[in-house]
CSV table of C-alpha atoms in Angstrom, one decimal:
chain,number,residue,atom,x,y,z
A,1,MET,CA,-13.9,19.4,-5.0
A,2,HIS,CA,-13.7,15.4,-4.4
A,3,GLN,CA,-15.6,14.4,-1.0
A,4,ARG,CA,-13.6,11.7,1.0
A,5,LEU,CA,-15.8,8.3,1.2
A,6,MET,CA,-15.7,7.4,5.0
A,7,TRP,CA,-16.0,3.9,4.5
A,8,VAL,CA,-12.8,4.1,2.1
A,9,ASP,CA,-10.8,6.0,4.5
A,10,ILE,CA,-11.8,3.6,7.5
A,11,ALA,CA,-10.6,0.9,5.1
A,12,LYS,CA,-7.2,1.8,4.4
A,13,GLY,CA,-7.1,2.5,8.0
A,14,ILE,CA,-7.7,-1.1,8.7
A,15,GLY,CA,-5.4,-1.9,5.9
A,16,ILE,CA,-2.3,-0.1,7.5
A,17,ILE,CA,-3.0,-1.4,10.5
A,18,PHE,CA,-2.5,-4.9,9.2
A,19,VAL,CA,0.6,-3.9,7.8
A,20,VAL,CA,1.9,-2.4,10.9
A,21,MET,CA,0.8,-6.1,12.0
A,22,GLY,CA,2.5,-7.5,9.3
A,23,HIS,CA,5.8,-6.2,10.2
A,24,SER,CA,5.4,-7.7,13.6
A,25,GLU,CA,7.9,-10.9,15.3
A,26,SER,CA,4.4,-12.7,15.3
A,27,THR,CA,4.7,-16.0,13.1
A,28,ILE,CA,1.4,-17.0,12.0
A,29,ILE,CA,-0.9,-13.7,11.9
A,30,PRO,CA,1.4,-11.9,9.1
A,31,HIS,CA,1.2,-14.9,7.2
A,32,TYR,CA,-2.0,-14.6,6.4
A,33,LEU,CA,-2.4,-10.6,6.4
A,34,PHE,CA,0.1,-10.9,3.4
A,35,TRP,CA,-2.5,-12.3,1.5
A,36,PHE,CA,-4.1,-9.7,1.0
A,37,HIS,CA,-3.2,-6.2,2.9
A,38,MET,CA,-1.1,-4.4,-0.2
A,39,PRO,CA,-3.7,-5.8,-3.0
A,40,LEU,CA,-6.1,-4.4,-0.9
A,41,PHE,CA,-4.5,-1.0,-0.9
A,42,PHE,CA,-3.8,-1.4,-4.9
A,43,ILE,CA,-7.4,-1.8,-5.4
A,44,ILE,CA,-8.9,0.9,-3.1
A,45,SER,CA,-6.1,3.1,-5.0
A,46,GLY,CA,-7.5,1.9,-8.7
A,47,PHE,CA,-11.5,2.6,-6.9
A,48,LEU,CA,-10.3,5.7,-5.6
A,49,TYR,CA,-8.8,6.8,-9.7
A,50,ASN,CA,-10.9,8.9,-12.2
A,51,SER,CA,-10.2,8.9,-15.8
A,52,TYR,CA,-7.2,11.7,-17.0
A,53,SER,CA,-7.8,13.1,-20.0
A,54,SER,CA,-4.5,11.9,-22.2
A,55,SER,CA,-3.5,15.4,-23.3
A,56,ASN,CA,-3.3,16.7,-19.6
A,57,LEU,CA,-1.2,13.1,-18.8
A,58,LEU,CA,2.4,14.6,-18.4
A,59,THR,CA,0.8,17.6,-16.0
A,60,TRP,CA,-0.6,15.4,-13.8
A,61,SER,CA,1.6,12.6,-13.7
A,62,ILE,CA,4.8,14.8,-12.8
A,63,LYS,CA,2.5,16.5,-10.1
A,64,ILE,CA,1.6,12.8,-8.4
A,65,ALA,CA,5.7,11.8,-8.4
A,66,LYS,CA,6.6,15.4,-6.8
A,67,LYS,CA,3.7,14.2,-4.2
A,68,PHE,CA,5.4,10.5,-3.8
A,69,MET,CA,8.8,11.1,-4.2
A,70,LEU,CA,9.2,14.2,-2.0
A,71,PRO,CA,8.1,12.6,1.0
A,72,TYR,CA,10.1,9.4,0.1
A,73,ILE,CA,13.6,11.6,-0.4
A,74,SER,CA,13.0,13.7,2.5
A,75,TYR,CA,12.0,10.4,5.1
A,76,GLY,CA,14.6,8.4,3.5
A,77,LEU,CA,17.0,11.3,4.4
A,78,LEU,CA,15.2,12.0,7.9
A,79,ILE,CA,15.9,8.2,8.4
A,80,SER,CA,19.5,7.6,7.1
A,81,PHE,CA,20.7,11.2,9.0
A,82,ILE,CA,19.0,10.0,12.4
A,83,VAL,CA,20.7,6.2,12.4
A,84,LEU,CA,23.8,7.7,11.5
A,85,ILE,CA,24.0,9.8,14.5
A,86,ILE,CA,23.1,6.8,16.8
A,87,HIS,CA,25.0,4.6,15.1
A,88,LYS,CA,28.0,6.9,13.5
A,89,ASN,CA,28.6,4.7,11.2
A,90,PRO,CA,29.0,6.8,7.4
A,91,LEU,CA,29.4,3.4,5.5
A,92,GLU,CA,26.4,2.2,6.0
A,93,PHE,CA,24.8,5.9,5.5
A,94,VAL,CA,26.4,5.4,2.3
A,95,LYS,CA,24.4,2.2,1.3
A,96,GLN,CA,21.3,3.1,2.8
A,97,LEU,CA,21.1,6.1,0.5
A,98,ILE,CA,22.2,3.9,-2.6
A,99,LYS,CA,19.8,1.3,-1.6
A,100,LEU,CA,17.0,4.2,-1.4
A,101,ILE,CA,17.8,5.3,-5.4
A,102,TYR,CA,18.1,2.1,-6.1
A,103,GLY,CA,14.4,0.8,-4.2
A,104,GLY,CA,12.6,-2.5,-4.1
A,105,GLU,CA,13.8,-5.6,-2.7
A,106,MET,CA,17.3,-3.6,-1.7
A,107,LEU,CA,15.4,-1.8,0.6
A,108,SER,CA,14.8,-3.4,4.3
A,109,GLY,CA,15.1,-2.7,7.8
A,110,TYR,CA,14.1,1.0,8.8
A,111,PHE,CA,13.0,1.1,4.8
A,112,ALA,CA,11.4,-1.5,4.2
A,113,THR,CA,8.1,-0.1,3.3
A,114,PHE,CA,9.3,2.0,0.9
A,115,TRP,CA,9.3,-0.2,-1.9
A,116,PHE,CA,5.2,0.5,-2.3
A,117,ILE,CA,5.6,4.0,-2.6
A,118,THR,CA,7.5,3.9,-6.0
A,119,CYS,CA,5.6,0.8,-7.1
A,120,LEU,CA,2.2,3.0,-6.5
A,121,LEU,CA,3.5,5.5,-8.7
A,122,PHE,CA,4.2,3.8,-11.5
A,123,THR,CA,1.2,1.6,-11.2
A,124,GLN,CA,-0.6,4.8,-11.2
A,125,VAL,CA,1.5,6.5,-14.8
A,126,VAL,CA,1.5,3.3,-17.0
A,127,PHE,CA,-2.3,2.3,-15.9
A,128,SER,CA,-3.2,6.5,-16.9
A,129,ILE,CA,-1.3,5.8,-19.6
A,130,ILE,CA,-3.3,2.1,-20.8
A,131,GLN,CA,-6.7,3.7,-19.7
A,132,SER,CA,-6.2,6.7,-21.7
A,133,LYS,CA,-4.1,5.4,-24.9
A,134,PHE,CA,-6.1,2.2,-25.6
A,135,LYS,CA,-9.7,1.1,-26.3
A,136,LEU,CA,-11.3,-1.2,-23.3
A,137,LYS,CA,-10.7,-4.4,-25.1
A,138,SER,CA,-7.3,-3.5,-25.5
A,139,GLN,CA,-7.0,-2.6,-21.9
A,140,PHE,CA,-8.2,-5.9,-20.8
A,141,ILE,CA,-5.9,-7.8,-22.8
A,142,LEU,CA,-2.9,-5.7,-21.8
A,143,ILE,CA,-3.3,-5.9,-18.1
A,144,PHE,CA,-4.0,-9.7,-18.2
A,145,VAL,CA,-0.7,-10.2,-20.0
A,146,PHE,CA,0.9,-7.6,-17.3
A,147,TYR,CA,-0.6,-10.5,-14.7
A,148,LEU,CA,0.5,-13.4,-16.7
A,149,LEU,CA,4.1,-11.8,-17.2
A,150,SER,CA,3.7,-11.7,-13.3
A,151,GLN,CA,3.3,-15.2,-12.5
A,152,ILE,CA,5.9,-16.3,-15.1
A,153,ILE,CA,8.8,-14.1,-13.4
A,154,SER,CA,7.6,-15.5,-9.9
A,155,ASN,CA,7.7,-19.1,-11.1
A,156,VAL,CA,10.6,-18.5,-13.2
A,157,GLN,CA,13.8,-18.6,-10.3
A,158,PHE,CA,16.5,-16.6,-12.1
A,159,LEU,CA,14.1,-14.3,-13.4
A,160,LYS,CA,12.6,-13.5,-9.1
A,161,ASN,CA,16.0,-13.1,-8.1
A,162,ILE,CA,16.8,-10.1,-10.3
A,163,PRO,CA,16.4,-7.4,-7.6
A,164,PHE,CA,14.7,-5.0,-10.6
A,165,PRO,CA,14.9,-1.1,-9.7
A,166,LEU,CA,12.0,0.7,-7.8
A,167,ASN,CA,10.1,-2.6,-7.9
A,168,LEU,CA,9.4,-1.8,-11.1
A,169,ASP,CA,8.7,-6.1,-12.0
A,170,VAL,CA,6.0,-5.7,-9.2
A,171,VAL,CA,4.0,-3.4,-11.6
A,172,LEU,CA,2.9,-6.0,-13.5
A,173,ILE,CA,0.7,-7.2,-10.8
A,174,SER,CA,0.1,-4.4,-8.7
A,175,ILE,CA,-1.7,-2.9,-12.1
A,176,PHE,CA,-3.7,-5.9,-12.2
A,177,TYR,CA,-5.8,-5.5,-9.0
A,178,TYR,CA,-5.9,-1.4,-9.4
A,179,SER,CA,-7.4,-2.2,-12.6
A,180,ILE,CA,-9.6,-4.6,-10.4
A,181,GLY,CA,-11.1,-1.4,-8.3
A,182,PHE,CA,-11.2,0.8,-11.2
A,183,TYR,CA,-13.4,-1.4,-13.6
A,184,GLY,CA,-15.1,-2.9,-11.0
A,185,LYS,CA,-16.3,0.7,-9.3
A,186,SER,CA,-19.8,0.6,-9.9
A,187,LEU,CA,-20.4,-3.3,-8.7
A,188,ILE,CA,-18.2,-2.2,-5.6
A,189,TYR,CA,-20.6,0.7,-5.0
A,190,LYS,CA,-23.4,-2.0,-5.3
A,191,LEU,CA,-21.9,-5.0,-3.0
A,192,TYR,CA,-19.9,-2.7,0.0
A,193,ASN,CA,-22.9,-2.2,1.7
A,194,ARG,CA,-24.9,-5.4,1.8
A,195,LEU,CA,-24.8,-8.0,4.3
A,196,SER,CA,-25.1,-10.6,1.9
A,197,THR,CA,-21.9,-9.7,0.5
A,198,PHE,CA,-20.5,-9.4,4.0
A,199,ILE,CA,-21.3,-12.9,4.9
A,200,PHE,CA,-20.4,-14.4,1.6
A,201,SER,CA,-17.0,-12.6,2.0
A,202,PHE,CA,-16.3,-13.9,5.3
A,203,THR,CA,-17.0,-17.5,4.8
A,204,GLY,CA,-14.9,-17.3,1.4
A,205,ILE,CA,-12.1,-16.1,4.1
A,206,ILE,CA,-12.9,-19.0,6.5
A,207,ILE,CA,-12.8,-21.8,3.8
A,208,PHE,CA,-9.4,-20.4,2.6
A,209,ILE,CA,-7.7,-20.4,6.1
A,210,ILE,CA,-9.2,-23.6,7.0
A,211,LEU,CA,-8.1,-25.3,3.4
A,212,ASP,CA,-4.4,-23.4,4.1
A,213,THR,CA,-3.8,-24.9,8.0
A,214,LYS,CA,-5.3,-28.0,7.2
A,215,ASN,CA,-2.9,-27.9,4.3
A,216,LEU,CA,-5.4,-28.6,1.0
A,217,ILE,CA,-3.9,-25.3,-0.2
A,218,SER,CA,-0.4,-24.0,0.0
A,219,TYR,CA,-0.5,-20.3,-0.6
A,220,ASN,CA,1.8,-17.6,-0.3
A,221,LEU,CA,1.8,-13.6,-1.2
A,222,ASP,CA,4.3,-11.2,-1.3
A,223,MET,CA,4.6,-8.6,-3.9
A,224,LYS,CA,7.5,-6.8,-2.7
A,225,HIS,CA,9.3,-10.3,-3.2
A,226,ASN,CA,7.1,-11.6,-5.9
A,227,VAL,CA,5.6,-14.2,-4.5
A,228,TYR,CA,2.5,-15.1,-6.0
A,229,ASN,CA,2.3,-18.7,-7.4
A,230,HIS,CA,-1.1,-19.1,-8.4
A,231,VAL,CA,-2.6,-17.8,-11.0
A,232,ILE,CA,-6.2,-18.5,-9.8
A,233,LEU,CA,-6.1,-17.6,-5.8
A,234,ASP,CA,-3.9,-14.6,-6.5
A,235,LEU,CA,-7.3,-13.0,-7.4
A,236,LEU,CA,-9.8,-14.8,-5.6
A,237,VAL,CA,-7.8,-14.6,-2.0
A,238,PRO,CA,-7.3,-11.1,-2.4
A,239,VAL,CA,-10.5,-9.9,-3.8
A,240,THR,CA,-12.4,-11.9,-1.0
A,241,PHE,CA,-10.6,-10.3,1.7
A,242,THR,CA,-10.9,-7.2,0.3
A,243,LEU,CA,-14.9,-7.5,-0.4
A,244,PHE,CA,-15.0,-8.4,3.5
A,245,ILE,CA,-12.5,-5.4,4.9
A,246,LEU,CA,-14.8,-2.8,2.8
A,247,CYS,CA,-18.2,-4.1,3.9
A,248,LEU,CA,-16.5,-4.0,7.7
A,249,SER,CA,-15.3,-1.0,6.9
A,250,ASN,CA,-19.2,0.3,6.0
A,251,LEU,CA,-20.2,-1.1,9.1
A,252,ILE,CA,-17.5,0.5,11.7
A,253,SER,CA,-18.6,3.6,9.9
A,254,LYS,CA,-21.7,3.5,11.6
A,255,THR,CA,-19.9,3.0,15.4
A,256,PRO,CA,-18.5,5.7,17.7
A,257,PHE,CA,-14.9,4.2,16.6
A,258,ALA,CA,-15.5,5.1,13.1
A,259,ARG,CA,-13.1,8.3,13.5
A,260,ILE,CA,-10.2,6.6,14.7
A,261,PHE,CA,-9.8,4.2,11.5
A,262,GLU,CA,-10.5,6.8,9.4
A,263,LYS,CA,-8.0,9.1,10.8
A,264,CYS,CA,-5.5,6.1,10.5
A,265,GLY,CA,-6.8,5.6,6.9
A,266,ILE,CA,-6.1,9.5,5.7
A,267,ILE,CA,-2.7,9.4,7.3
A,268,SER,CA,-1.7,6.0,6.4
A,269,LEU,CA,1.2,7.1,3.9
A,270,THR,CA,2.6,9.0,7.6
A,271,ILE,CA,1.9,5.2,9.2
A,272,MET,CA,3.6,3.3,6.5
A,273,TYR,CA,6.9,5.5,6.4
A,274,LEU,CA,7.4,5.7,10.1
A,275,HIS,CA,5.9,2.3,12.1
A,276,MET,CA,9.1,0.5,10.9
A,277,PRO,CA,12.5,2.9,11.8
A,278,ILE,CA,10.4,3.8,15.0
A,279,ASN,CA,9.8,0.4,16.4
A,280,LEU,CA,13.5,-0.4,15.5
A,281,LEU,CA,15.2,2.0,16.7
A,282,LEU,CA,13.2,1.9,20.5
A,283,LYS,CA,14.3,-1.7,20.0
A,284,GLU,CA,17.8,-1.0,19.1
A,285,SER,CA,18.2,1.7,21.8
A,286,PHE,CA,16.5,-0.2,25.1
A,287,SER,CA,17.8,-3.5,23.7
A,288,VAL,CA,14.0,-5.0,24.1
A,289,HIS,CA,12.0,-7.7,21.8
A,290,TYR,CA,8.1,-7.7,21.9
A,291,GLY,CA,5.1,-9.1,20.6
A,292,ILE,CA,2.7,-8.4,17.7
A,293,VAL,CA,0.7,-6.0,20.2
A,294,LEU,CA,3.2,-3.5,21.9
A,295,PHE,CA,4.4,-3.5,18.0
A,296,SER,CA,1.6,-2.0,16.6
A,297,ILE,CA,0.1,0.0,19.5
A,298,ILE,CA,3.4,1.8,19.3
A,299,GLY,CA,3.7,1.7,14.6
A,300,ILE,CA,0.1,3.5,14.7
A,301,ILE,CA,0.3,5.3,17.8
A,302,LEU,CA,3.4,7.3,17.5
A,303,PRO,CA,2.7,8.0,13.7
A,304,LEU,CA,-0.7,9.7,15.0
A,305,LEU,CA,0.8,11.8,17.3
A,306,ILE,CA,4.4,12.6,15.2
A,307,ASN,CA,1.3,13.6,12.2
A,308,ASN,CA,-1.1,15.4,14.2
A,309,TYR,CA,1.4,17.5,16.4
A,310,ILE,CA,4.4,18.0,14.0
A,311,LEU,CA,3.9,17.3,10.3
A,312,GLU,CA,0.5,19.3,10.1
A,313,LYS,CA,1.3,22.1,12.2
A,314,ASN,CA,3.9,24.2,9.6
A,315,HIS,CA,4.2,24.4,5.9
A,316,PHE,CA,7.9,22.5,5.8
A,317,THR,CA,7.2,19.4,7.0
A,318,LYS,CA,3.7,19.3,4.6
A,319,LEU,CA,5.2,19.8,1.9
A,320,PHE,CA,8.6,17.9,2.4
A,321,LEU,CA,6.9,14.9,4.5
A,322,LEU,CA,3.2,14.7,3.7
A,323,GLY,CA,3.8,15.8,-0.1
A,324,GLN,CA,1.3,18.8,0.5
A,325,PHE,CA,2.1,21.9,-1.8
A,326,ASN,CA,-0.8,24.0,-1.5
A,327,ASN,CA,-4.6,23.4,0.0
A,328,ARG,CA,-6.4,24.0,-3.2
A,329,LYS,CA,-3.8,21.4,-4.8
A,330,VAL,CA,-4.5,18.7,-2.3
A,331,GLU,CA,-7.8,18.8,-2.7
A,332,LYS,CA,-8.0,18.5,-6.6
A,333,THR,CA,-5.7,15.6,-6.4
A,334,GLN,CA,-6.7,13.8,-3.2
A,335,LEU,CA,-8.7,10.7,-4.7
A,336,LYS,CA,-6.5,10.0,-7.4
A,337,VAL,CA,-3.5,9.8,-5.6
A,338,SER,CA,-4.6,8.6,-2.4
A,339,ILE,CA,-3.8,5.1,-0.9
């Protein structure tokens, strides 16, 4: 059985809080959150990945496909039916179902975050194939070629404007971040609890932000929409932020606040699925507009309560909304498929 790492769950908790904040109506903060919050999850996922035997690759791929896609479909249908009941628009209901099937950039509004699920799924499967079928040097070359291709797609307008199904084109860069977590695993273990790493990464973050505010660099990163326009900064910026968050998570793990962030990390997928539809439905129902603070509080607290008091209480919701087939299977695959 794999033992969960508290500081990693805390890092995921911090990450999902930043994801929620990034989807608020704030005009300034999301700009910087988008620099790192999605690469952070791919790096952490790669860090948690364990090499898998090529002979069992198909069985493992089917298992994680079920774990990811069953909640994807279930949440998609549930939210679509709720919206149909509220707005009574069958045509829009059909459109939403078609978009859910196509996925990727077509998903917006209530389903804006769903792209991450299919992208992470294909990232894990493709990386597993590369890692099990190719020698180490060939793995590095192939993944770097993918990274360069992602940069080309982002900078060639007609390619960038093609909405690839399920955001499959984003796998080209997500697998690069994923590989950083996997191949850098031993280095991360050496660095995450060092004060020097904390200070160095924090200093790097301040420098990047100052350079951006002074217009000395013009940096944007948005994985979903293929916005990555600097082959060097797309590596340095997310990695610097990730190292800082991992160090910060280690410090938080020694405080009374550790359990709160840890819980957010453990149920990060539930928060990811629910924070947008909850906030949007509240705004539409009560015709209210609120800022980043209230948006974030609602987007974190309500999914936490729903998860604890509804989803974890019966086998049906555990299966269809949490992707938990049974306790034994969850324990065996927890680290491998966790974001």
